[in-house]
Amino acid sequence: MTGTRARFPGGGRDWADLQAEMRARSAGDVDWRRGRTPLFVFFNDEETYEIGREAYFEFFSENALGRKRAFFGIGSMEREVLDFGLDLFSAPEGAEGVFSCGGSESIFLALKAARDARRAEKGIAPGEGRMNVVMPITAHPAFDKAAAAMDLELRRGGLRADRRADPAALRPLIDERTIAIVGSAPCFPHGVIDPIEELSALALEAGVWLHVDACVGGWLAPFFTRIGRSTPAFDFRFPGVRSISADLHKFGFCPKPASTVFYRDAEDLARASFVADAWPNGRFETATLVGTRPGGAVAGAWAVLNHLGESGFRRTAERLAAMVDGYVAGIRAIPGLELWAEPDLTIINYGSRELDIFRVAEAMGANGWLAGLTREPKGLHAMMSMLHEPVREEFLAQLAEAVETVRAAGTGVSGLQATY
Ligand SMILES: Cc1ncc(COP(=O)(O)O)c(C=O)c1O
């Protein structure tokens, strides 16, 4: 045994002691409350945060796995959250949804349904050769994870000049063994929504499933559109869209872990489901990858969605849009910086043709700002929520200073690597 492995605790420590140590351990964390992290945490306002938290702890012990046999309150709240999503995404009669523990799980489930649908359609038995998924290079690594687990080949296509998926680049990658094509709303790297209408037409023409990964934008983007922004639509109104993943724990402002996945057809939900029937305890069926799920996450989502509702999300969209415009204008005003894409929502990606932007990231890091990075194109990246509004001027001033410092220092390349 190495000397660094922690020994199993002797026990007996009380809460005050434990809490003090936990706080001490996180004292050096990046200060998310002061807008220092451009990813991982999402925030609307204190009231929404507290409602999510209270609701979560009200159902802290309940297990959403038992929603049909024991925890009927959680079951009814989950049903409503799914109905809210079906409504928001203009799902047709017969569509269905599932509450999952995160975007990666939602994506896994959608791909499982798509794979089994393709197998059924083409008469391909399990193990009879590899199947594939066609997607833009910007699709999230959750697709890589699902593909690795299900032995699928990923075929990646390039982007248009506006950094959205290029349907013409995806088209030649599709064949008989393609289970799905993918578009994002928005993609994480550049914050733009792929041309879902065109991808839908391509999916129909090629006879393949289109999955829209709206994990980031799903629960918020429709309200950007409704307040008159140019944010494009991405949902079931496009007939080729067969499934949508949308995370509640991102821009739904709900407590983690909470995501949703919707299927145009309830038959596809059955395809995504797992059934085991050889067990001494009898038939076991879940439409999720995980078994036990936190009841608190369902309760938190139900409470937050009911608290915000249409009016709250519209107000949030107004505030976030104004904030993003403020950041964009501020970045554009700094000589040497430019936006790599026009943001559709709240993700901004920018860089420089004059200096090494990763050196700017290092300078910002030294001041406590965790930098999100992209490597192609080399850039800074931020997924912003209302935590970032109070610090906007401070951030932009320090960014301008960092750019000037790097410029004054002359040439030189940072050793930073873009890692998520
Ligand atoms: C576009 C996109 N899809 C999927 C995911 C995966 O979500 P999760 O981290 O909840 O598994 C993310 C996470 O950031 C994402 O940005």
mmCIF file with all atom_site columns, C-alpha atoms in Angstrom, residues 183-276:
data_model
loop_
_atom_site.group_PDB
_atom_site.id
_atom_site.type_symbol
_atom_site.label_atom_id
_atom_site.label_alt_id
_atom_site.label_comp_id
_atom_site.label_asym_id
_atom_site.label_entity_id
_atom_site.label_seq_id
_atom_site.pdbx_PDB_ins_code
_atom_site.Cartn_x
_atom_site.Cartn_y
_atom_site.Cartn_z
_atom_site.occupancy
_atom_site.B_iso_or_equiv
_atom_site.pdbx_formal_charge
_atom_site.auth_seq_id
_atom_site.auth_comp_id
_atom_site.auth_asym_id
_atom_site.auth_atom_id
_atom_site.pdbx_PDB_model_num
ATOM 1  C CA . GLY A 1 183 ? -27.134 18.736 -34.550 1.00 0.00 ? 183 GLY A CA 1
ATOM 2  C CA . SER A 1 184 ? -26.574 20.852 -31.438 1.00 0.00 ? 184 SER A CA 1
ATOM 3  C CA . ALA A 1 185 ? -28.614 23.706 -29.984 1.00 0.00 ? 185 ALA A CA 1
ATOM 4  C CA . PRO A 1 186 ? -26.187 25.249 -29.360 1.00 0.00 ? 186 PRO A CA 1
ATOM 5  C CA . CYS A 1 187 ? -22.852 23.457 -29.760 1.00 0.00 ? 187 CYS A CA 1
ATOM 6  C CA . PHE A 1 188 ? -20.644 23.929 -26.736 1.00 0.00 ? 188 PHE A CA 1
ATOM 7  C CA . PRO A 1 189 ? -17.425 25.094 -28.474 1.00 0.00 ? 189 PRO A CA 1
ATOM 8  C CA . HIS A 1 190 ? -18.795 28.086 -30.405 1.00 0.00 ? 190 HIS A CA 1
ATOM 9  C CA . GLY A 1 191 ? -22.255 28.684 -28.920 1.00 0.00 ? 191 GLY A CA 1
ATOM 10 C CA . VAL A 1 192 ? -24.139 28.570 -32.216 1.00 0.00 ? 192 VAL A CA 1
ATOM 11 C CA . ILE A 1 193 ? -27.217 26.532 -33.078 1.00 0.00 ? 193 ILE A CA 1
ATOM 12 C CA . ASP A 1 194 ? -26.720 24.142 -35.983 1.00 0.00 ? 194 ASP A CA 1
ATOM 13 C CA . PRO A 1 195 ? -29.083 24.551 -38.985 1.00 0.00 ? 195 PRO A CA 1
ATOM 14 C CA . ILE A 1 196 ? -31.693 22.143 -37.649 1.00 0.00 ? 196 ILE A CA 1
ATOM 15 C CA . GLU A 1 197 ? -34.161 22.853 -40.438 1.00 0.00 ? 197 GLU A CA 1
ATOM 16 C CA . GLU A 1 198 ? -31.583 21.816 -43.037 1.00 0.00 ? 198 GLU A CA 1
ATOM 17 C CA . LEU A 1 199 ? -30.450 18.836 -40.998 1.00 0.00 ? 199 LEU A CA 1
ATOM 18 C CA . SER A 1 200 ? -34.091 17.798 -40.672 1.00 0.00 ? 200 SER A CA 1
ATOM 19 C CA . ALA A 1 201 ? -34.490 17.908 -44.454 1.00 0.00 ? 201 ALA A CA 1
ATOM 20 C CA . LEU A 1 202 ? -31.282 15.882 -44.836 1.00 0.00 ? 202 LEU A CA 1
ATOM 21 C CA . ALA A 1 203 ? -32.497 13.316 -42.287 1.00 0.00 ? 203 ALA A CA 1
ATOM 22 C CA . LEU A 1 204 ? -35.796 12.881 -44.125 1.00 0.00 ? 204 LEU A CA 1
ATOM 23 C CA . GLU A 1 205 ? -34.122 12.649 -47.517 1.00 0.00 ? 205 GLU A CA 1
ATOM 24 C CA . ALA A 1 206 ? -31.565 10.080 -46.287 1.00 0.00 ? 206 ALA A CA 1
ATOM 25 C CA . GLY A 1 207 ? -34.115 8.231  -44.149 1.00 0.00 ? 207 GLY A CA 1
ATOM 26 C CA . VAL A 1 208 ? -32.121 8.573  -40.925 1.00 0.00 ? 208 VAL A CA 1
ATOM 27 C CA . TRP A 1 209 ? -32.833 9.691  -37.378 1.00 0.00 ? 209 TRP A CA 1
ATOM 28 C CA . LEU A 1 210 ? -31.933 13.278 -36.392 1.00 0.00 ? 210 LEU A CA 1
ATOM 29 C CA . HIS A 1 211 ? -31.005 13.832 -32.756 1.00 0.00 ? 211 HIS A CA 1
ATOM 30 C CA . VAL A 1 212 ? -30.877 17.429 -31.545 1.00 0.00 ? 212 VAL A CA 1
ATOM 31 C CA . ASP A 1 213 ? -28.518 17.886 -28.631 1.00 0.00 ? 213 ASP A CA 1
ATOM 32 C CA . ALA A 1 214 ? -30.125 20.816 -26.836 1.00 0.00 ? 214 ALA A CA 1
ATOM 33 C CA . CYS A 1 215 ? -28.443 19.921 -23.536 1.00 0.00 ? 215 CYS A CA 1
ATOM 34 C CA . VAL A 1 216 ? -27.137 23.470 -23.151 1.00 0.00 ? 216 VAL A CA 1
ATOM 35 C CA . GLY A 1 217 ? -29.875 25.527 -24.707 1.00 0.00 ? 217 GLY A CA 1
ATOM 36 C CA . GLY A 1 218 ? -33.026 23.432 -24.649 1.00 0.00 ? 218 GLY A CA 1
ATOM 37 C CA . TRP A 1 219 ? -34.909 24.919 -21.736 1.00 0.00 ? 219 TRP A CA 1
ATOM 38 C CA . LEU A 1 220 ? -33.825 28.520 -22.437 1.00 0.00 ? 220 LEU A CA 1
ATOM 39 C CA . ALA A 1 221 ? -33.392 29.049 -26.179 1.00 0.00 ? 221 ALA A CA 1
ATOM 40 C CA . PRO A 1 222 ? -37.145 29.030 -26.969 1.00 0.00 ? 222 PRO A CA 1
ATOM 41 C CA . PHE A 1 223 ? -37.517 32.069 -24.711 1.00 0.00 ? 223 PHE A CA 1
ATOM 42 C CA . PHE A 1 224 ? -34.690 33.897 -26.485 1.00 0.00 ? 224 PHE A CA 1
ATOM 43 C CA . THR A 1 225 ? -36.679 33.380 -29.678 1.00 0.00 ? 225 THR A CA 1
ATOM 44 C CA . ARG A 1 226 ? -39.945 34.479 -28.033 1.00 0.00 ? 226 ARG A CA 1
ATOM 45 C CA . ILE A 1 227 ? -38.447 37.779 -26.845 1.00 0.00 ? 227 ILE A CA 1
ATOM 46 C CA . GLY A 1 228 ? -37.483 38.562 -30.418 1.00 0.00 ? 228 GLY A CA 1
ATOM 47 C CA . ARG A 1 229 ? -33.828 37.481 -30.609 1.00 0.00 ? 229 ARG A CA 1
ATOM 48 C CA . SER A 1 230 ? -32.627 35.838 -33.801 1.00 0.00 ? 230 SER A CA 1
ATOM 49 C CA . THR A 1 231 ? -32.022 32.533 -31.902 1.00 0.00 ? 231 THR A CA 1
ATOM 50 C CA . PRO A 1 232 ? -33.187 29.835 -34.346 1.00 0.00 ? 232 PRO A CA 1
ATOM 51 C CA . ALA A 1 233 ? -35.758 27.127 -33.640 1.00 0.00 ? 233 ALA A CA 1
ATOM 52 C CA . PHE A 1 234 ? -34.534 23.550 -33.198 1.00 0.00 ? 234 PHE A CA 1
ATOM 53 C CA . ASP A 1 235 ? -37.452 21.409 -32.031 1.00 0.00 ? 235 ASP A CA 1
ATOM 54 C CA . PHE A 1 236 ? -40.061 18.850 -33.169 1.00 0.00 ? 236 PHE A CA 1
ATOM 55 C CA . ARG A 1 237 ? -41.657 21.387 -35.530 1.00 0.00 ? 237 ARG A CA 1
ATOM 56 C CA . PHE A 1 238 ? -38.990 20.160 -37.948 1.00 0.00 ? 238 PHE A CA 1
ATOM 57 C CA . PRO A 1 239 ? -40.302 16.784 -39.056 1.00 0.00 ? 239 PRO A CA 1
ATOM 58 C CA . GLY A 1 240 ? -36.897 15.070 -39.266 1.00 0.00 ? 240 GLY A CA 1
ATOM 59 C CA . VAL A 1 241 ? -36.178 15.672 -35.567 1.00 0.00 ? 241 VAL A CA 1
ATOM 60 C CA . ARG A 1 242 ? -36.716 12.333 -33.873 1.00 0.00 ? 242 ARG A CA 1
ATOM 61 C CA . SER A 1 243 ? -35.209 13.001 -30.410 1.00 0.00 ? 243 SER A CA 1
ATOM 62 C CA . ILE A 1 244 ? -34.040 15.947 -28.317 1.00 0.00 ? 244 ILE A CA 1
ATOM 63 C CA . SER A 1 245 ? -31.810 16.011 -25.232 1.00 0.00 ? 245 SER A CA 1
ATOM 64 C CA . ALA A 1 246 ? -32.214 19.063 -22.955 1.00 0.00 ? 246 ALA A CA 1
ATOM 65 C CA . ASP A 1 247 ? -30.600 19.563 -19.560 1.00 0.00 ? 247 ASP A CA 1
ATOM 66 C CA . LEU A 1 248 ? -32.578 21.042 -16.701 1.00 0.00 ? 248 LEU A CA 1
ATOM 67 C CA . HIS A 1 249 ? -29.403 21.430 -14.661 1.00 0.00 ? 249 HIS A CA 1
ATOM 68 C CA . LYS A 1 250 ? -27.870 23.870 -17.135 1.00 0.00 ? 250 LYS A CA 1
ATOM 69 C CA . PHE A 1 251 ? -30.046 26.719 -18.426 1.00 0.00 ? 251 PHE A CA 1
ATOM 70 C CA . GLY A 1 252 ? -33.191 25.311 -16.790 1.00 0.00 ? 252 GLY A CA 1
ATOM 71 C CA . PHE A 1 253 ? -31.507 26.553 -13.564 1.00 0.00 ? 253 PHE A CA 1
ATOM 72 C CA . CYS A 1 254 ? -32.578 23.366 -11.737 1.00 0.00 ? 254 CYS A CA 1
ATOM 73 C CA . PRO A 1 255 ? -30.475 21.487 -9.177  1.00 0.00 ? 255 PRO A CA 1
ATOM 74 C CA . LYS A 1 256 ? -28.088 18.792 -10.457 1.00 0.00 ? 256 LYS A CA 1
ATOM 75 C CA . PRO A 1 257 ? -28.458 16.043 -11.638 1.00 0.00 ? 257 PRO A CA 1
ATOM 76 C CA . ALA A 1 258 ? -31.347 16.691 -13.995 1.00 0.00 ? 258 ALA A CA 1
ATOM 77 C CA . SER A 1 259 ? -31.786 16.280 -17.729 1.00 0.00 ? 259 SER A CA 1
ATOM 78 C CA . THR A 1 260 ? -34.509 15.226 -20.129 1.00 0.00 ? 260 THR A CA 1
ATOM 79 C CA . VAL A 1 261 ? -34.676 13.340 -23.396 1.00 0.00 ? 261 VAL A CA 1
ATOM 80 C CA . PHE A 1 262 ? -37.718 13.419 -25.661 1.00 0.00 ? 262 PHE A CA 1
ATOM 81 C CA . TYR A 1 263 ? -38.741 11.034 -28.446 1.00 0.00 ? 263 TYR A CA 1
ATOM 82 C CA . ARG A 1 264 ? -41.105 11.939 -31.280 1.00 0.00 ? 264 ARG A CA 1
ATOM 83 C CA . ASP A 1 265 ? -42.657 8.514  -30.954 1.00 0.00 ? 265 ASP A CA 1
ATOM 84 C CA . ALA A 1 266 ? -43.379 6.578  -27.738 1.00 0.00 ? 266 ALA A CA 1
ATOM 85 C CA . GLU A 1 267 ? -42.160 3.454  -29.573 1.00 0.00 ? 267 GLU A CA 1
ATOM 86 C CA . ASP A 1 268 ? -38.697 4.998  -29.519 1.00 0.00 ? 268 ASP A CA 1
ATOM 87 C CA . LEU A 1 269 ? -38.916 5.402  -25.760 1.00 0.00 ? 269 LEU A CA 1
ATOM 88 C CA . ALA A 1 270 ? -39.540 1.652  -25.564 1.00 0.00 ? 270 ALA A CA 1
ATOM 89 C CA . ARG A 1 271 ? -36.401 1.148  -27.694 1.00 0.00 ? 271 ARG A CA 1
ATOM 90 C CA . ALA A 1 272 ? -34.337 3.228  -25.271 1.00 0.00 ? 272 ALA A CA 1
ATOM 91 C CA . SER A 1 273 ? -35.644 1.266  -22.287 1.00 0.00 ? 273 SER A CA 1
ATOM 92 C CA . PHE A 1 274 ? -33.813 -1.558 -20.566 1.00 0.00 ? 274 PHE A CA 1
ATOM 93 C CA . VAL A 1 275 ? -35.768 -4.644 -19.583 1.00 0.00 ? 275 VAL A CA 1
ATOM 94 C CA . ALA A 1 276 ? -34.368 -7.524 -17.533 1.00 0.00 ? 276 ALA A CA 1
#
